[in-house]
mmCIF file of C-alpha atoms in Angstrom:
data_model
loop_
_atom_site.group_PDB
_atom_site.id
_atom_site.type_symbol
_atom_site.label_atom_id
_atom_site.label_comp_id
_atom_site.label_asym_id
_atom_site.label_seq_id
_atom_site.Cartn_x
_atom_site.Cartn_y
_atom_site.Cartn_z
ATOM 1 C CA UNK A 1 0.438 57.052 64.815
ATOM 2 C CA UNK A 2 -0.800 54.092 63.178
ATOM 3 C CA UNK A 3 0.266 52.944 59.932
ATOM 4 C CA UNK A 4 -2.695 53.042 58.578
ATOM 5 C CA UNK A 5 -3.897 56.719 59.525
ATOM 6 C CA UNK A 6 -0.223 57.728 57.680
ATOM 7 C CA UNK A 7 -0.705 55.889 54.236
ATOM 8 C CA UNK A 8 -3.553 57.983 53.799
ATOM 9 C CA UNK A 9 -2.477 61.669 54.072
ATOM 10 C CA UNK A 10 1.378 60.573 52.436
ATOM 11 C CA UNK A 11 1.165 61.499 48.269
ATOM 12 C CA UNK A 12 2.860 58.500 46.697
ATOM 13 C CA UNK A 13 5.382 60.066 44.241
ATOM 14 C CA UNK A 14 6.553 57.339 41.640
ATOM 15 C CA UNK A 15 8.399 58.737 38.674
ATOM 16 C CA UNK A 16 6.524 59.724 35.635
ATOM 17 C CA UNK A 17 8.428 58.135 32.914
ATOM 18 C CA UNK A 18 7.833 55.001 34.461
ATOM 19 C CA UNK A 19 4.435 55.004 34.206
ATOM 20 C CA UNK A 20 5.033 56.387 30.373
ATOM 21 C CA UNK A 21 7.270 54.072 29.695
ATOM 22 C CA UNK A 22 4.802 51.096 31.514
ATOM 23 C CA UNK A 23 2.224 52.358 29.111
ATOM 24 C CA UNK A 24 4.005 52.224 26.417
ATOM 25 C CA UNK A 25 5.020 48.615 27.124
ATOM 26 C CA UNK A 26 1.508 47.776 27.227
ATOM 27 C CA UNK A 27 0.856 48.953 24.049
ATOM 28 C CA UNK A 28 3.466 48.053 22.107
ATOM 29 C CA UNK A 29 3.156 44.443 23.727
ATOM 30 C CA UNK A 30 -1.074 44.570 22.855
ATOM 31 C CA UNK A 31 0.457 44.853 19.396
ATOM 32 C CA UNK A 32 2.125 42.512 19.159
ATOM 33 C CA UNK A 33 -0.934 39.845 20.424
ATOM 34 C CA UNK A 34 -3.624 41.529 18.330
ATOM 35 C CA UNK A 35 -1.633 42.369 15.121
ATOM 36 C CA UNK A 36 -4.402 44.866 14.058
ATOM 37 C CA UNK A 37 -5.134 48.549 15.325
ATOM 38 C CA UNK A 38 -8.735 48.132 15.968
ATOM 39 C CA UNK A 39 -8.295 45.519 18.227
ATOM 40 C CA UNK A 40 -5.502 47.070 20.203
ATOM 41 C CA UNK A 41 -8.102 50.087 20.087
ATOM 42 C CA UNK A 42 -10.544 47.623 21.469
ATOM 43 C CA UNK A 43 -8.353 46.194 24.550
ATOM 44 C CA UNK A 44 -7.363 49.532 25.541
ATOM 45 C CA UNK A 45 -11.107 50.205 25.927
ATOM 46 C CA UNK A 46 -12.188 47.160 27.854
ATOM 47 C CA UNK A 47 -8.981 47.429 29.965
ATOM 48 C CA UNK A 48 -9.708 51.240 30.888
ATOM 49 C CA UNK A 49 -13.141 50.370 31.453
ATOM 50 C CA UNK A 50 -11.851 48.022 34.392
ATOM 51 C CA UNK A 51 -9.595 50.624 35.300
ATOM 52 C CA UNK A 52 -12.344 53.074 35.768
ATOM 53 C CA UNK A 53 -15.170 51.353 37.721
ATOM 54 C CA UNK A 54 -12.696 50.816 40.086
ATOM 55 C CA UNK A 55 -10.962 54.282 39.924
ATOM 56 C CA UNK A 56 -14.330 55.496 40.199
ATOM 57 C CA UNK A 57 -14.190 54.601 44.146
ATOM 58 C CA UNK A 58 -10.571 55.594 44.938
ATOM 59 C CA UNK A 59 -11.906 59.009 43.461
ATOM 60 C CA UNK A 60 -14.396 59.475 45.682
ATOM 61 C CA UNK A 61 -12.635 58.192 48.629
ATOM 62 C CA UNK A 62 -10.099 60.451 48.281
ATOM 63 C CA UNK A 63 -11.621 63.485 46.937
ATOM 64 C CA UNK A 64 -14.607 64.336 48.912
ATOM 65 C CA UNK A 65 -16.826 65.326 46.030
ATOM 66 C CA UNK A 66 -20.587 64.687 46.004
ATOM 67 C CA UNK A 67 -22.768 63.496 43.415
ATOM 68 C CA UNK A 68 -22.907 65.662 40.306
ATOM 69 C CA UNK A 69 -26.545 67.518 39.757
ATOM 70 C CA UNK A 70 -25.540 67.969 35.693
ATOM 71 C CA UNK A 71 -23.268 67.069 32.949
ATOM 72 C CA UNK A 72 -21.724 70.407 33.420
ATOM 73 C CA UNK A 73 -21.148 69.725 37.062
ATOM 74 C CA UNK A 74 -19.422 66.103 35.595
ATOM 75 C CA UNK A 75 -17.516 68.136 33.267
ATOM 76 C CA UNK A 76 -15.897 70.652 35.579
ATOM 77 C CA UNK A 77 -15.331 67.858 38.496
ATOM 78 C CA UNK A 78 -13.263 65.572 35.557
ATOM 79 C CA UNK A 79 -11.624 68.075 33.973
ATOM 80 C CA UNK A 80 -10.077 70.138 37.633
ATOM 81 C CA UNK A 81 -10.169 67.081 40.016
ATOM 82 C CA UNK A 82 -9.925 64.087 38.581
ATOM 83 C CA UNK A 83 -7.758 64.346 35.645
ATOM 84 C CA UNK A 84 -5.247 66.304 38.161
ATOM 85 C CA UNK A 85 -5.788 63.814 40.607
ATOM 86 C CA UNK A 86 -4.502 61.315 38.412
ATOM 87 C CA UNK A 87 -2.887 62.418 35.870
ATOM 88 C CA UNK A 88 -1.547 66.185 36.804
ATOM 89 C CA UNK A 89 -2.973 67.742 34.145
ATOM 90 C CA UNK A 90 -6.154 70.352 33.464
ATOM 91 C CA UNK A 91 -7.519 69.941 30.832
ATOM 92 C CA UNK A 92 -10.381 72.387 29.215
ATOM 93 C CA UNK A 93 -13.349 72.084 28.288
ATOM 94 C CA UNK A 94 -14.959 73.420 25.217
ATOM 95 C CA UNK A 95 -17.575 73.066 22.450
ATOM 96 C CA UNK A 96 -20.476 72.466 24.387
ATOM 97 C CA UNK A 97 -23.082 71.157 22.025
ATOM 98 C CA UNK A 98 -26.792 73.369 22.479
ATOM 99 C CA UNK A 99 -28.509 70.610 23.967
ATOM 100 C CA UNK A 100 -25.431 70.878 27.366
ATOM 101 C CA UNK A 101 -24.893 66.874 26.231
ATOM 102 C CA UNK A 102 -21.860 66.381 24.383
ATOM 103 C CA UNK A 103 -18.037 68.358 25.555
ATOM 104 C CA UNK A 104 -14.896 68.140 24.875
ATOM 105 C CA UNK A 105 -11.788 68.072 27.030
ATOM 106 C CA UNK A 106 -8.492 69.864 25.485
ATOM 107 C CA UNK A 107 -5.632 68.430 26.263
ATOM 108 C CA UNK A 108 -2.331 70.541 25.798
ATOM 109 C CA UNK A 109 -0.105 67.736 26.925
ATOM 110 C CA UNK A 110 -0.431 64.221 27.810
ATOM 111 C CA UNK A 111 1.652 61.912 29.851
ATOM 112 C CA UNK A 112 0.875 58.776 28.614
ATOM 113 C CA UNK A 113 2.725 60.031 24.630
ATOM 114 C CA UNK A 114 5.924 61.498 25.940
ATOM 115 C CA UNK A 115 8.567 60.424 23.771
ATOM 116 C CA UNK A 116 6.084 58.520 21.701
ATOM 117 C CA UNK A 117 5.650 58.288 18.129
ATOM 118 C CA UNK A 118 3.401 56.652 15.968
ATOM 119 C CA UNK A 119 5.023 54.013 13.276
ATOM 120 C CA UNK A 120 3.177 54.699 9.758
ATOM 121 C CA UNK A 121 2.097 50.647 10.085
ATOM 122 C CA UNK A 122 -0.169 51.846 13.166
ATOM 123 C CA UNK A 123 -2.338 54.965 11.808
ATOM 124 C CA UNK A 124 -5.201 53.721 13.228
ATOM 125 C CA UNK A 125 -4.224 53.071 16.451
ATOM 126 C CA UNK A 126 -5.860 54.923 19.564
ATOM 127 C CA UNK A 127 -2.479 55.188 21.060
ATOM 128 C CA UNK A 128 -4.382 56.732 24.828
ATOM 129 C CA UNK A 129 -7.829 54.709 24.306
ATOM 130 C CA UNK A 130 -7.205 53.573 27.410
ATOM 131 C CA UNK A 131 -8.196 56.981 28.788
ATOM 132 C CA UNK A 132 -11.616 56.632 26.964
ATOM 133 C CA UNK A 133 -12.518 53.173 28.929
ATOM 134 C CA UNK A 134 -11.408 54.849 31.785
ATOM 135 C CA UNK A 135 -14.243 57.804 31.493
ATOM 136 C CA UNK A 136 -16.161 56.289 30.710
ATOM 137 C CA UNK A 137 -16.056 53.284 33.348
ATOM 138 C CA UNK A 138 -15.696 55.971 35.986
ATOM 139 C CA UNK A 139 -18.903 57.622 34.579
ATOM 140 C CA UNK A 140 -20.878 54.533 34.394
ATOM 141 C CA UNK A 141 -20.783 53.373 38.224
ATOM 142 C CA UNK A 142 -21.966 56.912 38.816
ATOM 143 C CA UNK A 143 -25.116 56.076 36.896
ATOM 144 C CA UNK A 144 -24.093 58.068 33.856
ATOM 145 C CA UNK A 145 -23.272 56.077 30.569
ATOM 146 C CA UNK A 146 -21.237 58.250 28.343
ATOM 147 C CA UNK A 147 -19.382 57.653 24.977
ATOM 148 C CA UNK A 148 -15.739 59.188 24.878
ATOM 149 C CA UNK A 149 -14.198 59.148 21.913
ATOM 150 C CA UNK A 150 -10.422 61.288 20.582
ATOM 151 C CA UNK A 151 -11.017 63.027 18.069
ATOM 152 C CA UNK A 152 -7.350 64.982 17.785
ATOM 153 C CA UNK A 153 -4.318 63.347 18.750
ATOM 154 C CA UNK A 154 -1.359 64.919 18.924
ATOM 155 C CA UNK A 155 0.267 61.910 17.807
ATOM 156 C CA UNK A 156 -1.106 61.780 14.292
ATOM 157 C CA UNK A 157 -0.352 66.161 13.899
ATOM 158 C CA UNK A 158 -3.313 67.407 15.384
ATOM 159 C CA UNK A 159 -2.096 70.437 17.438
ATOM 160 C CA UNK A 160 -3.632 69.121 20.618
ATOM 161 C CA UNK A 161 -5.426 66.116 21.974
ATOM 162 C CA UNK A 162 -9.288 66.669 22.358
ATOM 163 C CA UNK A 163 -11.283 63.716 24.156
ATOM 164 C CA UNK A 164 -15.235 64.171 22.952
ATOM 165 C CA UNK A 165 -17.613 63.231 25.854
ATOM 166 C CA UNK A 166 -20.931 62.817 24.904
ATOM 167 C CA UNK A 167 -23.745 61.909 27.622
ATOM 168 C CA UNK A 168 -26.297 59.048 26.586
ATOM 169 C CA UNK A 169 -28.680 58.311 29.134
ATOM 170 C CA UNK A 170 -28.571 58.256 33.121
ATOM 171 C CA UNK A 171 -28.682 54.853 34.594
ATOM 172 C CA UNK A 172 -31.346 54.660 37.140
ATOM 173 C CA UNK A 173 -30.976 52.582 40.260
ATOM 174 C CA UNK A 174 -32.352 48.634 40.246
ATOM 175 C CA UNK A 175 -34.066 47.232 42.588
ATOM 176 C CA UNK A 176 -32.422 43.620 42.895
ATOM 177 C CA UNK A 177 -34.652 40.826 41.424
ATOM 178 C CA UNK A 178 -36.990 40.002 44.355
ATOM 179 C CA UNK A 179 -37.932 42.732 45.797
ATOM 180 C CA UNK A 180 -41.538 44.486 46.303
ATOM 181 C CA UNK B 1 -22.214 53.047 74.298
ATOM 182 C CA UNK B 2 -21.169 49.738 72.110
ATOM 183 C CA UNK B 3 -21.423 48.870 67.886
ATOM 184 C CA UNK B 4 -23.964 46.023 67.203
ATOM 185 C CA UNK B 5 -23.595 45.172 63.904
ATOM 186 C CA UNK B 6 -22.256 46.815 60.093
ATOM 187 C CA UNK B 7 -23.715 45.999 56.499
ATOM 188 C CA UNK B 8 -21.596 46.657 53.436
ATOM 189 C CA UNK B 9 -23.848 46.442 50.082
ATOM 190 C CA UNK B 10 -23.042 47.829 46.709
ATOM 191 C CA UNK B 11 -25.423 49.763 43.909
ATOM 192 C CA UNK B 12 -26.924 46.020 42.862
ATOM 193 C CA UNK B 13 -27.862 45.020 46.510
ATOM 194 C CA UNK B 14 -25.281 42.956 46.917
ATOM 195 C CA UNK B 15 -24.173 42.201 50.967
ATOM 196 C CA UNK B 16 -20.597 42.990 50.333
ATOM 197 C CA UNK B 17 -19.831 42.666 54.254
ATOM 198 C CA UNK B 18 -21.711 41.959 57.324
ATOM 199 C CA UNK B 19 -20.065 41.769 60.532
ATOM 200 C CA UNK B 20 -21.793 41.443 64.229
ATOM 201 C CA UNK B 21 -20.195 42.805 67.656
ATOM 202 C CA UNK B 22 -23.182 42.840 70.095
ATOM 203 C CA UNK B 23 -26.216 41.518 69.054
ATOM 204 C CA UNK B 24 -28.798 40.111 71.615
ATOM 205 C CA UNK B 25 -31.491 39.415 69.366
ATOM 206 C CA UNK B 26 -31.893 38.109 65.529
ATOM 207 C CA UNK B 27 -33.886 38.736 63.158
ATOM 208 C CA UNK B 28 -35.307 35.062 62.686
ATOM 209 C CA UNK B 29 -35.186 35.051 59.168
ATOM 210 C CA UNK B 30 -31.807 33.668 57.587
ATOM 211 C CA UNK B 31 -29.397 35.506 56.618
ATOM 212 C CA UNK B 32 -29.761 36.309 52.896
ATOM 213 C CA UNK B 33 -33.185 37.349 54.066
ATOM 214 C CA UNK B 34 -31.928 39.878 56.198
ATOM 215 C CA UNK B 35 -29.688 41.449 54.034
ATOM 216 C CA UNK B 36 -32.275 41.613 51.136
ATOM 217 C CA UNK B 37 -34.861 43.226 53.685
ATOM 218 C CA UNK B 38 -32.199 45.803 54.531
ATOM 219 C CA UNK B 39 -31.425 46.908 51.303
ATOM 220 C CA UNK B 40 -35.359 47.274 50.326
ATOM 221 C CA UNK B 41 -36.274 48.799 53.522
ATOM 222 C CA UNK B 42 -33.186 51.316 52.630
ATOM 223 C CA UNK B 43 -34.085 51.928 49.443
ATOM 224 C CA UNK B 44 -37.467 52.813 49.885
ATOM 225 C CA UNK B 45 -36.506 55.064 53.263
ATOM 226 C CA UNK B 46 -34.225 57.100 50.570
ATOM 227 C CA UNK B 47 -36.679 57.142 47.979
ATOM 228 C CA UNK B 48 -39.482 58.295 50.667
ATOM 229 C CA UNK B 49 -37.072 60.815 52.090
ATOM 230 C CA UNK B 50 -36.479 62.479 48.905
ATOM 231 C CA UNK B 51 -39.919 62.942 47.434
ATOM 232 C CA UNK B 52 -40.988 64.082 50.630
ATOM 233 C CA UNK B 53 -38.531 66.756 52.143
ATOM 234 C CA UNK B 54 -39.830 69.760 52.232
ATOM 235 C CA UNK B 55 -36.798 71.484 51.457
ATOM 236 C CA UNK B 56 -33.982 70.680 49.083
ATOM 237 C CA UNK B 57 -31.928 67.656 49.551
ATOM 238 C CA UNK B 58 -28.482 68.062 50.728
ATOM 239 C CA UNK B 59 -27.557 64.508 52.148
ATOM 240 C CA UNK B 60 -30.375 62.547 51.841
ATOM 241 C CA UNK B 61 -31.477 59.755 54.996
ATOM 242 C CA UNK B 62 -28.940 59.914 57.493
ATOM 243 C CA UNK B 63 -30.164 57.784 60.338
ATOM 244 C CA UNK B 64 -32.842 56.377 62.024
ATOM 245 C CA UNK B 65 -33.470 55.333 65.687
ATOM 246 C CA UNK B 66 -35.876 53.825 67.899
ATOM 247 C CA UNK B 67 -36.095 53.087 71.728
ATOM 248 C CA UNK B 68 -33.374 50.756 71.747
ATOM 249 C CA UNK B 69 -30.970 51.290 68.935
ATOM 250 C CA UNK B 70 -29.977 53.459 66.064
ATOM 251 C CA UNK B 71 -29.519 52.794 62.541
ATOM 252 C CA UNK B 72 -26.456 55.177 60.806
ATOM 253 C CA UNK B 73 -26.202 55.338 57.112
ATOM 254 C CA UNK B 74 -23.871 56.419 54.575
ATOM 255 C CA UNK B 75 -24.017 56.570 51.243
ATOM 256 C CA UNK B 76 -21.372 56.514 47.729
ATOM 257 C CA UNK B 77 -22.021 58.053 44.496
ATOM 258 C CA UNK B 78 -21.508 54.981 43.152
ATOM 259 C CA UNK B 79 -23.970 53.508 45.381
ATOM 260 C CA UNK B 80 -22.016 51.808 47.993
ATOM 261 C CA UNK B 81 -23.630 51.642 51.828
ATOM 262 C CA UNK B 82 -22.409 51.406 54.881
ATOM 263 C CA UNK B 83 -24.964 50.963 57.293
ATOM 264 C CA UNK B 84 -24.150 50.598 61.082
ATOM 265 C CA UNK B 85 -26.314 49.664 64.013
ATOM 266 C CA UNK B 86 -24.986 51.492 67.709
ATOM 267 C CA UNK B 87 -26.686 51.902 70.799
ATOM 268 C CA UNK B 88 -28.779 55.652 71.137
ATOM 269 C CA UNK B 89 -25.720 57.198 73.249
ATOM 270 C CA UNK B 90 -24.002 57.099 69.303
ATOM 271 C CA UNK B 91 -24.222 60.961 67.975
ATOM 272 C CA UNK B 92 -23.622 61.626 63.804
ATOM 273 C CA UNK B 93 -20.933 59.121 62.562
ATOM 274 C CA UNK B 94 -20.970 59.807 59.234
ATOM 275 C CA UNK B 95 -16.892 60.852 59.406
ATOM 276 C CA UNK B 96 -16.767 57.090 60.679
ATOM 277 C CA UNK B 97 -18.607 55.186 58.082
ATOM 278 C CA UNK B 98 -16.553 57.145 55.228
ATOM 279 C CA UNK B 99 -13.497 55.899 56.700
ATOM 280 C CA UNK B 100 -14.964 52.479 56.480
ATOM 281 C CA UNK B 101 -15.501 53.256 52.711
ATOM 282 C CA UNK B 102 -12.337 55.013 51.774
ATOM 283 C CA UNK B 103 -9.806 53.445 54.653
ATOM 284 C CA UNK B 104 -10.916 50.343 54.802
ATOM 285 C CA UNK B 105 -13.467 49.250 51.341
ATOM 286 C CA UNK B 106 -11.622 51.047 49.260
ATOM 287 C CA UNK B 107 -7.787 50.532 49.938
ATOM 288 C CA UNK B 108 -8.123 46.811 50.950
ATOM 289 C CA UNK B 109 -10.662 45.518 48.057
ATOM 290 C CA UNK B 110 -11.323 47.953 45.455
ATOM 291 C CA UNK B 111 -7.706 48.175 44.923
ATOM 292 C CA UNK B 112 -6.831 44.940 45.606
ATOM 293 C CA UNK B 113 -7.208 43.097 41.828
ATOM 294 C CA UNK B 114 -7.732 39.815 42.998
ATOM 295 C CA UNK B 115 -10.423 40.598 44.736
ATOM 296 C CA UNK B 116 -13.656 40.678 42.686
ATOM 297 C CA UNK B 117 -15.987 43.375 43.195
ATOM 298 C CA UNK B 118 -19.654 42.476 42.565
ATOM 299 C CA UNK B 119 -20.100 39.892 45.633
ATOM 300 C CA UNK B 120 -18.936 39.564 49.306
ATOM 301 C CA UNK B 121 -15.402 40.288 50.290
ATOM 302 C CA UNK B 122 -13.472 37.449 51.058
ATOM 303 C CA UNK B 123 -10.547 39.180 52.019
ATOM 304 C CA UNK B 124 -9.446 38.483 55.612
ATOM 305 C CA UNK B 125 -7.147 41.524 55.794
ATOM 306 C CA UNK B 126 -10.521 43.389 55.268
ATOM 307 C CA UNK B 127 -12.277 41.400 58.031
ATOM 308 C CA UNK B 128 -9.472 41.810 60.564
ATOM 309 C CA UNK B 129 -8.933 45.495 59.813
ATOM 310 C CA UNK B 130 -12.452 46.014 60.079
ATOM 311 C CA UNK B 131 -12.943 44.691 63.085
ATOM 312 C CA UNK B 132 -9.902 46.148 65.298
ATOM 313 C CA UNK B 133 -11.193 49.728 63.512
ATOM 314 C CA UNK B 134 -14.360 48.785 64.808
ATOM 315 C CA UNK B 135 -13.103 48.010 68.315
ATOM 316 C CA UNK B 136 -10.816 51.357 68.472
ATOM 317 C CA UNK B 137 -13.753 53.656 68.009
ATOM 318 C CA UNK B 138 -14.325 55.692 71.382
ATOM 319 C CA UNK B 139 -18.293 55.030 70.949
ATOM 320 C CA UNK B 140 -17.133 50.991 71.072
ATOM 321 C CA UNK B 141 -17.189 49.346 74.203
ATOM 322 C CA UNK B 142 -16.143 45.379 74.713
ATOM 323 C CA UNK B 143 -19.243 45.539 77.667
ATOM 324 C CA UNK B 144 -22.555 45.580 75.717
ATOM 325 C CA UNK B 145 -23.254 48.883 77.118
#
């Protein structure tokens, strides 16, 4: 059997506090080079963001799902595949606003705050932003732009953490510069 | 039954990949031509497709084929194409030209950081791997066939 064919099938296990403890590093050391919360906040975006349009692929490689006919459809495929995919967890998802374009995914526990507490210096830090760049990078190479946004943290005494999705406008296909 | 030739483009039209195995004849227009008159003719073939099925869409434009050759295609969510020329002995590949997206585009560039997405691949590993994937595939034969 090839090598190759293997890799693919194989689940790589790698221990969870490491990557809680890696994220943590990378916070704490974002910090320490931006010395104020909303440009940590900022970082965490733009470095998710990079995350995600790349994510986006391994996703879809590896998962098998199709394109998404709604936001619903978007909802339901982040919330049972991808977030498990990656991250273990299910979250739900709740408070649908009338017009089916704004959600919000509950999440009971998440892996990137254990053993983490917030310092009273850093209240308005976005401790999992990264999370939000990550959506909503993901989101945008599937033609979707979205706005994600916490707005409970468990890490500031909310009882859980609830990520607010909201869809802005589908991103239609370009024809490169060019063509007829 | 033999492989002529494989395009790799992203969502902005970008030739990510081309690669050639058997190819008698060329296009006569250079290169960047060709690619940019591949990508337009397969955007407006999907386009076309769509508004006109008379049913509702479940994978879109598939392939294409003509006296000589056929043209597969396969298609990403996030608007990645592989598109493969074979001989007409070549029956549905699709299973084939995802495992050039998530095998081969995926693992060796999209999760490589240093390479840059966006333009072509410059990765040899991805060239090499490509190619002796390629050359395993039952439907491949080194004899232009």
């Amino acid at each position: 059997m090839s090598r190759q064919a293997s890799r693919g099938t194989e689940s790589k296990k790698m221990s969870s506090e490491l990557f809680t403890l890696t994220y943590g590093a990378l916070v704490t050391q974002l910090c320490k080079d931006y010395e104020n919360d909303e440009d940590v906040n900022k970082q965490l975006d733009k470095m998710g963001y990079n995350i995600g349009v790349r994510l986006i692929e391994d996703f879809l490689a590896r998962s098998n799902v199709g394109r998404c006919h709604d936001f619903r459809e978007t909802a339901d495929v982040i919330a049972k595949v991808a977030f498990k995919m990656y991250l273990g967890i299910t979250p739900s998802i709740t408070n649908w606003s009338p017009a089916g374009d704004e959600f919000s995914l509950i999440l009971e526990n998440n892996p990137l705050v254990d053993f983490v507490e917030l310092p009273d210096n850093h209240s308005s830090l976005i401790y999992s932003n990264l999370l939000c760049g990550v959506l909503r990078g993901a989101l945008e190479m599937v033609q979707m732009a979205v706005e994600a946004r916490f707005v409970q943290d468990t890490l500031k005494g909310d009882g859980v953490t609830e990520i607010r999705m909201r869809f802005i406008r589908r991103i239609e296909d370009n024809l490169p510069a060019g063509e007829e | 039954m033999t492989v002529h030739n494989l395009y790799l483009f992203d969502r902005n039209g970008v030739c990510l990949h081309y690669s050639e195995w058997h190819r008698k004849k060329q296009a006569g227009i250079p290169k960047e031509e060709e690619y940019k008159l591949m990508y337009g003719m397969l955007f407006s073939i999907r386009s076309f497709v769509s508004k006109m099925s008379p049913l509702d869409m479940k994978d879109g434009f598939l392939s294409f084929q003509t006296s000589r050759y056929k043209l597969h295609y396969y298609e990403t969510p996030t608007g990645i194409k592989v598109v493969m020329n074979t001989d007409l002995g070549v029956g549905p590949i699709r299973d084939v030209l995802h495992h050039i997206y998530s095998a081969l585009y995926v693992e060796l560039v999209v999760k490589n950081p240093l390479c840059p997405l966006g333009q072509t691949v410059q990765s040899e590993l991805f060239r090499s791997r490509l190619d002796s994937y390629i050359r395993s595939l039952p439907f491949f034969s080194a004899r232009a066939g």
